[in-house]
Amino acid sequence: MQDFVLPTEFGIKRGTTRDEADRLSFGMTSKQSDHQITEPGRAQPTPAFLRMTRSRRSRMPVCMAIAGLLLLVLAWKSSVKLSTRTTSSMRHPFAANSLLPYPPPKLHDQLESPLLAPETKDDNFTAPPGLQKTNPSFHLLVPATESNPNLCKTLLSSFVLAYPPPTLINYGKKFDGDSWDKGSHAGKIRGVYDYLNDKDKVADEDMVLIIDGYDVWFQLPPVIMIKRYHQLINEANARLRRRYGTEPRKAEAGTVTEVVPKYSQSVVFGADKLCWPNPHSDPACVAVPYSTLPKDVYGPLTDIDPDGFLNRPRFLNSGTVMGPVKDVRAIYETAVEKVEKDNRGTIGDQFVFAEIFGEQEYQRETHRQSTQGAGGRWYEWLSNALGGSDSPLSANQTIKNMTVVPGRRYEFGIGLDYESNMFQTMTHSANDIEFITYNDTAVFPAIIEDHPNLKANPFALPIDIQMAHGPFWFSSPGNHSLDPKDGILLPHSDKLDNLPERVDWYEVPLATNLYSPSVPSLIHINGDKSPLKDWWPSMWYHPYSRALLRRYIRSTQTRKAAQAAAAGGQTWWDMRGGRGGVWTDNGVWMSWGEVCKKTEDDVFQDGKGTWGREEGSRKVTNYFGTVMIADEDEDRE
């Protein structure tokens, strides 16, 4: 660029024009001067787009342009939220390009949860007295006061998939209260809380899964359940961080040690399509977050179906819950307080837990709205006016204000399984489910025809299932030795124990939610109870249930099992051990034959007779001397 002589105060040669002086004072070319940059102190010309607004004729187009820009921003933000969800680690397995080769590689090590440590490989180890378990345990709690065929279906499904030995809460207990349920629902909450509060039975860092006892069937093994729990928690916490932000965590001296999310989630409940039995103005019904499923997942009537069948699940269902013992115990402690001090238990445990969740979410949203800046409040107002708000408090619904009790805890880290990857809650959801055998592609067109509103491909078997051991493996994951010294029970019977040699998950029918889409780890048949009878024969293990249960009991029962329990891993979950039976909350072991006596016609449905006496009467005990099958003359009626 040419060097300029600066004889005047502005350094501009005499004789230059005003426009040239403007350009030269800023070192600009004539082409660059089109940007209308002027010298200091000189009045700047009004931009063209502002001059347009002074004309009445131009104001309307300008306003429409601004409104259109805002709509584009809202649409962009909505698309970001949708794309964030549809590329989640749990939805991705259903993408068409996610199919693994058949048969898939067995990468079971990737399914192990951080909750569990690897098993020991030392088969010669003899467990010393007082062996202590040092890593977290996994507990399965089942509130049930008495046995019936439905409880036995639940237990059988947990056995053949190698879940922890179930602990029955309140088994054998009688309730005689004045309420409609005679106090059983309040007793259910108290029973679970007392168990979780017993430090001799559970530790704070243990994982606990609590299910209803009479209408839940497991479908997938616990390694998949735990993996999905961790995935769901990670994704939920990312959403909470984006929505509510972070806050500084201060040390005792008042200095900031780290910045942490304002809210986090650690406990997962099932999600329901209906809010019940809470009043519709209750925070449990109108203050809870919207589902993460697409807003049009069921077509144009999504969320506005007056009968609720096309609602996205967003309401808490108390029949399934999973999380760390410490966090679940805190929720049950508050539930006990509501039941025993506030007299809320007469309505049922479903009401109480939904109320706790509603109060948590109401507090979160009201705090977020009250701390927003002017820009945030204006944006939320506009979003609500245009129907795009994602705050449930912005909906045109009456909300019963909470009475905040000073000192009471309202934050519990509760969230829901909106997409039914862990828990499929069945209220008004029967039409969402199909039993799919994934290698039977001939039936896919008929399913699509029956469900014209499908938005995603439901016919790709999720990757975590493709990578798992085959379905029959879990009934006997331990030592397959036939040596009696290994504590093997129920020697093989050609009549009773024939199983297909190799069956993969592609070859068995799996209950599939077509709209999530998902293959849930368990099914909770609440609401209409007819599937308890109609769907049981469709469960993949039903045709082989007796043989699978016998194989489960034949697994190793020796000291090696105790060592495996102490080391952790997916085979043994706690120090108690036990296979083919249940523990009570009083520490009593009960075998399958004792708990599920005379349920064979309903559970097995195979016409092979009484359990344990199919080929004659004999007494069978395990390695520790516990009776697994009693002699006929010892059988207690």
XYZ file of C-alpha atoms in Angstrom:
637
model
C 0.000 0.000 0.000
C 1.200 3.572 -0.837
C 2.858 5.571 1.976
C 0.998 8.827 2.677
C 2.575 12.139 3.726
C 0.858 13.555 6.808
C 1.136 17.379 6.677
C -2.175 18.047 8.455
C -3.682 16.989 11.724
C -5.362 14.045 10.039
C -2.387 13.252 7.826
C -4.354 13.771 4.593
C -2.916 15.500 1.517
C -4.466 18.751 0.508
C -6.782 18.574 -2.465
C -8.252 15.200 -1.736
C -12.015 14.816 -1.829
C -14.050 14.181 1.300
C -14.737 10.549 0.344
C -11.070 9.952 -0.376
C -10.176 11.450 2.990
C -12.623 9.120 4.686
C -11.044 6.151 3.001
C -7.448 7.175 3.522
C -7.911 8.003 7.192
C -8.763 4.353 7.763
C -6.291 2.904 5.255
C -9.144 1.633 3.038
C -9.533 1.133 -0.664
C -12.467 2.541 -2.567
C -14.048 -0.922 -2.654
C -13.819 -1.282 1.107
C -15.490 2.084 1.656
C -18.839 0.590 0.679
C -19.196 -0.482 4.313
C -19.953 3.162 5.293
C -17.295 3.410 8.019
C -16.815 7.096 8.936
C -14.306 9.158 10.811
C -14.744 9.866 14.551
C -17.285 12.568 15.336
C -19.003 12.375 11.971
C -22.726 11.472 12.049
C -23.196 7.920 10.805
C -25.853 7.245 8.201
C -28.926 5.259 9.290
C -28.662 1.626 8.136
C -31.000 0.748 5.295
C -32.951 -1.869 7.287
C -33.741 0.717 10.013
C -34.779 3.331 7.461
C -37.259 0.755 6.157
C -39.008 0.559 9.536
C -39.872 4.260 9.343
C -42.171 3.493 6.455
C -45.587 2.147 7.416
C -45.594 0.055 4.269
C -42.337 -1.632 5.260
C -43.061 -2.306 8.922
C -45.203 -5.381 8.309
C -42.595 -7.229 6.183
C -39.913 -6.388 8.739
C -42.036 -7.705 11.619
C -42.831 -10.835 9.653
C -39.158 -11.324 8.902
C -38.254 -11.017 12.591
C -41.026 -13.437 13.557
C -39.839 -15.844 10.880
C -36.293 -15.628 12.214
C -37.521 -16.416 15.733
C -39.489 -19.378 14.417
C -36.361 -20.631 12.669
C -34.432 -20.347 15.954
C -37.149 -22.286 17.787
C -37.220 -24.922 15.061
C -33.429 -25.206 15.180
C -33.430 -25.663 18.973
C -36.158 -28.299 18.685
C -34.233 -30.145 15.985
C -31.116 -30.108 18.160
C -33.090 -31.701 21.017
C -34.577 -34.304 18.695
C -31.253 -35.152 17.092
C -29.665 -35.423 20.532
C -32.258 -38.007 21.484
C -32.327 -40.006 18.291
C -28.562 -40.473 18.310
C -28.441 -41.594 21.909
C -26.506 -44.690 22.763
C -29.680 -46.617 23.507
C -31.641 -45.597 20.431
C -28.720 -46.094 18.060
C -28.769 -49.917 18.283
C -32.022 -49.904 16.315
C -30.604 -48.032 13.337
C -30.600 -50.074 10.149
C -26.816 -49.857 9.778
C -26.193 -51.070 13.329
C -26.789 -54.742 12.598
C -23.838 -56.947 13.376
C -22.942 -59.989 11.291
C -24.940 -63.100 12.093
C -23.892 -64.809 14.246
C -22.433 -61.718 15.995
C -19.080 -61.647 17.794
C -19.320 -62.464 21.489
C -17.907 -59.419 23.232
C -19.268 -60.229 26.672
C -16.519 -58.384 28.520
C -17.945 -55.119 27.207
C -21.247 -55.898 28.924
C -19.756 -56.088 32.399
C -20.900 -53.173 34.543
C -18.530 -51.122 36.696
C -20.768 -52.287 39.536
C -19.188 -55.727 39.375
C -15.651 -57.040 39.537
C -14.447 -60.003 37.421
C -14.828 -63.475 38.836
C -11.860 -65.361 40.202
C -10.293 -67.956 37.908
C -8.806 -70.019 40.746
C -10.944 -73.180 40.757
C -8.916 -74.660 43.627
C -9.723 -71.837 46.015
C -11.367 -72.817 49.305
C -13.307 -69.977 50.856
C -11.872 -69.121 54.291
C -14.186 -68.521 57.250
C -15.488 -64.977 57.490
C -14.843 -64.165 53.836
C -16.006 -60.590 53.188
C -17.411 -59.208 49.945
C -15.528 -56.039 49.044
C -17.273 -54.922 45.853
C -20.913 -53.793 45.457
C -23.681 -56.358 45.411
C -26.847 -56.451 43.341
C -30.117 -57.079 45.213
C -33.532 -58.045 43.861
C -36.392 -57.202 46.259
C -39.908 -58.504 45.618
C -42.696 -57.364 47.966
C -45.095 -60.329 48.228
C -47.124 -61.478 51.217
C -48.139 -64.875 49.793
C -47.472 -67.215 46.924
C -49.606 -67.748 43.849
C -48.960 -68.702 40.197
C -48.280 -65.091 39.188
C -45.537 -64.726 41.814
C -44.031 -68.004 40.607
C -43.954 -66.756 37.013
C -42.024 -63.715 38.212
C -39.588 -65.884 40.179
C -39.080 -68.349 37.330
C -38.245 -65.542 34.905
C -35.593 -64.249 37.315
C -34.091 -67.733 37.855
C -33.592 -68.706 34.205
C -31.907 -65.355 33.480
C -29.586 -65.546 36.527
C -30.824 -62.519 38.456
C -29.829 -62.335 42.128
C -31.737 -64.721 44.407
C -34.947 -62.734 45.070
C -35.668 -61.491 48.572
C -39.384 -61.570 49.394
C -40.501 -58.584 51.482
C -43.338 -59.128 54.002
C -43.763 -62.769 52.963
C -46.279 -64.470 55.239
C -47.258 -61.207 56.926
C -50.934 -60.408 57.512
C -52.291 -56.857 57.394
C -55.523 -55.891 59.114
C -55.681 -52.099 58.893
C -58.797 -50.011 58.401
C -57.991 -48.803 54.857
C -59.225 -50.368 51.613
C -56.017 -52.409 51.319
C -55.909 -53.181 55.081
C -52.605 -51.351 55.237
C -50.702 -53.598 52.816
C -49.462 -50.734 50.629
C -48.171 -48.782 53.619
C -46.657 -52.015 54.912
C -45.000 -52.576 51.531
C -43.216 -49.218 51.776
C -42.193 -49.823 55.396
C -41.008 -53.373 54.649
C -38.713 -52.304 51.815
C -37.380 -49.349 53.810
C -36.581 -51.515 56.829
C -34.665 -53.948 54.622
C -32.680 -51.178 52.914
C -31.930 -49.687 56.321
C -30.341 -52.904 57.609
C -26.594 -52.395 57.158
C -25.975 -56.103 57.787
C -27.883 -56.955 54.607
C -27.083 -54.119 52.217
C -24.402 -51.473 51.739
C -24.892 -47.895 50.559
C -23.027 -48.481 47.306
C -24.919 -51.690 46.422
C -27.400 -51.668 43.553
C -31.015 -52.601 44.242
C -33.860 -53.500 41.895
C -37.369 -53.503 43.413
C -40.295 -54.946 41.440
C -43.943 -55.737 42.061
C -44.321 -59.389 42.918
C -47.350 -60.479 40.940
C -47.154 -58.908 37.477
C -43.507 -58.570 36.371
C -41.659 -60.870 33.968
C -37.960 -60.609 33.170
C -37.020 -60.929 29.512
C -33.295 -60.088 29.306
C -30.355 -60.918 31.620
C -29.112 -58.636 34.412
C -25.889 -57.689 32.616
C -28.018 -55.951 29.972
C -30.291 -54.414 32.614
C -27.309 -52.913 34.447
C -25.638 -51.679 31.260
C -28.841 -49.948 30.198
C -29.228 -48.413 33.627
C -25.814 -46.771 33.314
C -26.551 -45.581 29.773
C -29.873 -44.101 30.820
C -28.310 -42.325 33.809
C -25.538 -40.833 31.655
C -27.986 -39.515 29.071
C -30.397 -38.168 31.698
C -27.600 -36.314 33.482
C -26.480 -34.745 30.205
C -30.033 -33.458 29.663
C -30.210 -32.099 33.214
C -26.928 -30.260 32.771
C -28.113 -28.641 29.559
C -31.421 -27.573 31.071
C -30.485 -26.515 34.582
C -26.805 -25.713 34.285
C -24.101 -26.030 36.907
C -23.234 -24.572 40.271
C -20.020 -24.239 42.293
C -19.370 -26.761 45.022
C -17.683 -25.096 47.971
C -15.421 -26.565 50.591
C -15.888 -25.884 54.288
C -13.600 -22.856 54.038
C -15.909 -21.334 51.432
C -13.567 -21.743 48.464
C -14.916 -23.227 45.241
C -13.461 -26.683 44.719
C -15.308 -27.691 41.547
C -18.262 -26.876 39.328
C -20.950 -29.581 39.318
C -24.361 -30.020 37.653
C -27.142 -28.404 39.640
C -29.213 -31.596 39.494
C -28.358 -35.210 38.766
C -30.184 -38.521 38.449
C -29.308 -41.869 40.003
C -32.667 -43.653 40.466
C -34.873 -44.969 37.640
C -38.602 -45.712 37.897
C -40.868 -47.066 35.180
C -42.824 -44.582 33.044
C -46.614 -44.751 32.682
C -48.991 -43.307 30.088
C -51.553 -42.355 32.737
C -51.265 -40.293 35.907
C -53.114 -42.147 38.628
C -54.424 -42.131 41.331
C -53.167 -38.568 41.943
C -55.534 -35.658 41.146
C -54.985 -34.157 37.692
C -54.006 -30.820 39.223
C -51.313 -32.483 41.341
C -47.644 -31.791 40.480
C -47.315 -35.547 39.903
C -49.527 -35.111 36.833
C -48.742 -31.647 35.452
C -45.264 -30.672 36.674
C -43.305 -33.714 35.472
C -41.081 -33.550 32.360
C -42.302 -34.499 28.925
C -41.218 -37.800 27.437
C -38.016 -38.005 25.415
C -39.910 -39.849 22.666
C -40.686 -37.763 19.539
C -43.711 -35.485 19.875
C -45.443 -37.267 16.980
C -44.392 -40.820 17.842
C -48.017 -42.038 17.678
C -49.068 -39.716 14.855
C -51.156 -36.531 15.017
C -53.047 -37.619 18.151
C -49.894 -38.087 20.236
C -50.499 -36.808 23.789
C -54.037 -35.590 22.982
C -55.809 -38.960 22.812
C -58.676 -38.590 25.341
C -58.355 -42.283 26.275
C -54.595 -42.108 26.833
C -53.560 -44.941 24.515
C -51.527 -42.541 22.360
C -49.889 -40.718 25.263
C -46.126 -40.742 25.522
C -45.130 -42.280 28.889
C -44.122 -39.508 31.326
C -45.735 -40.362 34.678
C -44.026 -42.315 37.439
C -45.014 -45.931 38.015
C -43.855 -47.337 41.342
C -43.855 -51.011 40.324
C -40.258 -50.995 39.089
C -37.332 -49.008 40.487
C -33.554 -49.381 40.338
C -30.662 -47.419 41.789
C -27.969 -47.282 44.465
C -29.180 -48.420 47.891
C -28.319 -45.103 49.537
C -30.404 -43.067 47.082
C -33.352 -45.475 46.928
C -33.428 -45.656 50.721
C -33.737 -41.855 50.934
C -36.808 -41.993 48.688
C -38.392 -44.744 50.771
C -37.604 -42.841 53.960
C -39.613 -39.876 52.680
C -42.381 -42.236 51.549
C -42.553 -43.745 55.039
C -42.814 -40.250 56.504
C -45.662 -39.379 54.148
C -47.455 -42.618 54.972
C -47.013 -42.667 58.719
C -46.981 -38.935 59.551
C -48.998 -37.338 56.752
C -51.482 -40.221 56.385
C -50.875 -40.563 52.644
C -50.617 -44.354 52.625
C -54.359 -44.995 52.522
C -54.333 -44.108 48.818
C -51.504 -46.509 47.937
C -47.775 -46.592 47.293
C -48.280 -45.502 43.678
C -49.766 -42.203 44.892
C -46.946 -41.592 47.364
C -44.003 -42.153 44.996
C -45.666 -40.196 42.176
C -46.184 -37.322 44.614
C -42.508 -37.350 45.607
C -41.477 -37.209 41.945
C -43.966 -34.437 41.172
C -42.718 -32.342 44.078
C -39.118 -32.786 42.950
C -39.906 -31.646 39.415
C -42.099 -28.734 40.548
C -39.267 -27.436 42.730
C -36.744 -27.766 39.899
C -38.872 -25.917 37.354
C -40.058 -23.106 39.627
C -36.457 -22.470 40.708
C -35.255 -22.443 37.103
C -37.953 -19.994 36.037
C -37.399 -17.705 39.010
C -33.668 -17.411 38.328
C -33.890 -16.779 34.578
C -32.733 -13.488 33.124
C -34.972 -11.215 31.080
C -33.874 -12.859 27.839
C -34.644 -16.337 29.138
C -38.086 -15.300 30.393
C -38.900 -13.599 27.096
C -37.775 -16.646 25.109
C -39.853 -18.983 27.285
C -42.896 -16.719 26.930
C -42.512 -16.735 23.154
C -41.982 -20.505 23.091
C -45.149 -21.018 25.107
C -47.113 -18.620 22.889
C -45.991 -20.521 19.802
C -46.651 -23.914 21.400
C -42.995 -24.932 21.540
C -42.219 -24.720 25.260
C -40.658 -27.754 26.880
C -41.588 -26.632 30.402
C -44.614 -28.502 31.785
C -45.390 -25.481 33.990
C -45.962 -23.405 30.849
C -48.859 -25.601 29.702
C -52.358 -24.226 30.123
C -53.217 -26.532 33.013
C -54.237 -25.867 36.574
C -51.471 -26.819 39.000
C -52.108 -27.243 42.689
C -49.389 -25.232 44.376
C -47.156 -27.104 46.756
C -46.925 -26.216 50.393
C -43.170 -26.077 50.910
C -42.161 -27.399 54.314
C -38.962 -25.739 55.572
C -36.174 -28.260 56.018
C -37.893 -30.989 54.020
C -35.933 -32.604 51.249
C -37.407 -32.402 47.737
C -34.451 -33.420 45.556
C -33.969 -37.203 45.174
C -32.321 -37.734 41.781
C -35.427 -39.513 40.422
C -35.973 -40.013 36.698
C -38.020 -42.284 34.462
C -37.311 -44.844 31.750
C -39.293 -42.979 29.076
C -38.229 -45.268 26.228
C -38.856 -48.616 27.970
C -35.336 -49.940 27.568
C -35.294 -51.240 31.138
C -38.945 -51.330 32.210
C -41.949 -51.760 29.911
C -44.986 -50.487 31.842
C -48.093 -51.922 30.216
C -50.935 -49.518 31.114
C -52.585 -48.658 27.761
C -49.497 -50.025 25.980
C -50.597 -53.475 24.770
C -51.019 -52.138 21.236
C -47.402 -50.932 21.276
C -46.044 -54.450 21.787
C -45.366 -57.239 19.316
C -43.523 -60.490 19.997
C -40.893 -60.509 17.256
C -38.615 -63.372 16.261
C -35.929 -61.324 14.578
C -34.843 -63.891 11.997
C -38.446 -64.312 10.793
C -38.500 -61.419 8.342
C -41.650 -62.683 6.621
C -43.844 -61.210 9.377
C -42.364 -57.699 9.208
C -44.682 -56.350 6.452
C -47.795 -57.396 8.372
C -46.526 -55.641 11.514
C -45.888 -52.454 9.561
C -49.374 -52.636 8.073
C -50.899 -52.967 11.560
C -48.901 -49.965 12.849
C -48.973 -47.259 10.143
C -47.598 -44.526 12.444
C -44.211 -46.142 13.057
C -41.427 -43.552 12.903
C -38.414 -45.822 13.339
C -37.234 -49.247 12.298
C -38.197 -51.741 15.031
C -36.766 -54.809 13.296
C -33.072 -54.521 14.169
C -32.091 -56.538 17.227
C -30.325 -54.160 19.673
C -26.560 -54.489 19.703
C -26.343 -55.223 23.438
C -28.544 -58.286 22.895
C -26.590 -59.347 19.795
C -23.378 -59.275 21.829
C -24.746 -61.206 24.817
C -24.507 -64.915 25.497
C -27.361 -66.934 24.030
C -30.627 -67.032 25.995
C -30.128 -70.537 27.421
C -26.637 -69.764 28.758
C -27.893 -67.770 31.753
C -29.765 -70.640 33.365
C -26.407 -72.291 34.066
C -23.593 -69.726 33.896
C -21.375 -71.512 36.408
C -19.511 -74.826 36.359
C -21.135 -77.380 34.026
C -19.308 -80.281 35.657
C -21.194 -83.525 36.314
C -18.946 -84.396 39.253
C -21.106 -84.862 42.408
C -18.298 -83.267 44.447
C -19.107 -80.001 42.694
C -22.505 -79.915 44.344
C -24.409 -80.719 41.155
C -28.104 -81.391 41.772
C -30.825 -83.074 39.733
C -28.835 -85.379 37.433
C -29.729 -85.054 33.776
C -32.977 -86.684 32.637
C -33.628 -87.516 28.993
C -37.317 -87.056 29.687
C -37.137 -83.662 31.346
C -33.935 -81.889 30.374
C -33.738 -81.849 26.600
C -32.907 -78.370 25.333
C -31.850 -77.172 21.891
C -28.071 -77.267 21.647
C -27.608 -73.764 20.277
C -30.208 -71.020 20.306
C -29.445 -67.375 19.648
C -31.499 -64.304 20.523
C -32.481 -63.929 16.869
C -34.356 -67.231 17.126
C -36.615 -66.588 20.116
C -39.678 -64.323 20.368
C -38.962 -61.054 22.170
C -41.583 -58.585 23.363
C -40.739 -55.428 21.437
C -42.043 -51.892 21.858
C -42.433 -50.862 18.234
C -42.630 -47.142 18.898
C -39.607 -46.569 21.158
C -38.375 -48.859 19.617
C -36.965 -51.121 22.325
C -36.697 -54.676 23.587
C -37.260 -54.088 27.318
C -35.372 -55.979 30.001
C -38.636 -56.691 31.841
C -42.373 -56.321 31.336
C -44.619 -54.892 34.053
C -48.193 -55.951 33.320
C -50.088 -53.329 35.263
C -53.512 -52.061 34.211
C -55.313 -54.704 32.156
C -54.310 -58.070 33.632
C -55.388 -60.282 30.720
C -51.804 -60.494 29.332
C -50.802 -62.311 32.528
C -52.580 -65.309 31.046
C -52.550 -64.599 27.326
C -48.908 -63.547 26.906
C -47.175 -66.024 29.232
C -46.922 -68.761 26.531
C -45.253 -66.191 24.228
C -42.300 -65.537 26.542
C -39.175 -67.030 24.975
C -38.395 -69.338 27.912
C -41.910 -70.705 28.425
C -41.649 -73.834 26.218
C -38.454 -74.846 28.048
C -39.252 -73.481 31.519
C -39.088 -76.754 33.466
C -35.848 -77.859 31.820
C -34.296 -74.406 32.302
C -35.225 -74.336 35.980
C -33.736 -77.813 36.498
C -30.579 -76.740 34.704
C -30.401 -73.621 36.873
C -30.547 -75.698 40.043
C -27.891 -78.095 38.703
C -25.295 -75.284 38.707
C -22.404 -75.391 41.143
C -23.272 -75.075 44.856
C -19.813 -75.489 46.426
C -17.353 -73.172 48.168
C -16.237 -72.006 44.746
C -19.641 -70.361 44.510
C -18.982 -68.470 47.736
C -15.646 -67.254 46.376
C -17.351 -66.129 43.187
C -19.898 -64.286 45.298
C -17.154 -62.447 47.144
C -15.324 -61.546 43.950
C -18.462 -60.366 42.165
C -19.101 -60.763 38.473
C -22.272 -61.646 36.668
C -22.725 -65.169 38.119
C -22.940 -64.568 41.867
C -24.307 -61.336 43.213
C -23.994 -61.601 47.005
C -22.580 -63.776 49.756
C -25.819 -65.606 50.483
C -25.791 -67.594 47.264
C -28.674 -69.953 46.657
C -30.182 -71.213 43.417
C -33.724 -72.310 42.683
C -35.348 -70.567 45.626
C -35.852 -67.285 47.474
C -34.809 -65.567 50.668
C -37.270 -63.861 52.950
C -36.515 -60.526 54.586
C -36.062 -62.536 57.806
C -33.171 -64.508 56.320
C -35.094 -67.753 55.703
C -34.308 -69.744 52.539
C -37.280 -71.294 50.716
C -36.860 -73.581 47.713
C -38.922 -73.373 44.536
C -40.821 -76.505 45.507
C -41.836 -74.929 48.807
C -42.855 -71.520 47.472
C -44.439 -72.628 44.201
C -45.995 -75.932 45.176
C -48.931 -76.959 42.972
C -48.432 -74.161 40.429
C -47.080 -76.434 37.684
C -50.238 -76.309 35.550
C -50.151 -72.516 35.468
C -46.398 -71.967 35.247
C -44.917 -74.827 33.196
C -48.113 -75.806 31.348
C -46.351 -78.924 30.047
C -48.362 -81.736 31.652
C -45.251 -83.359 33.177
C -46.508 -83.427 36.734
C -45.470 -82.160 40.135
C -42.111 -80.443 40.388
C -39.401 -82.826 41.632
C -41.601 -85.907 41.326
C -41.795 -86.213 37.585
C -39.820 -89.506 37.763
C -40.659 -90.558 41.301
C -40.290 -89.206 44.814
C -36.904 -88.486 46.309
C -35.272 -85.974 48.617
C -32.675 -83.577 47.180
C -30.466 -81.241 49.212
C -27.834 -78.779 48.082
C -24.178 -78.659 49.147
C -25.016 -76.698 52.279
C -27.677 -79.194 53.391
C -30.702 -77.118 52.415
C -33.611 -79.231 51.161
C -34.351 -78.369 47.538
C -36.951 -81.125 46.935
C -38.596 -82.919 49.878
C -39.690 -86.532 50.077
C -43.382 -87.004 49.526
C -43.973 -87.936 53.160
C -42.042 -84.828 54.301
C -43.931 -82.470 52.045
C -45.742 -79.829 54.040
C -49.301 -79.234 52.951
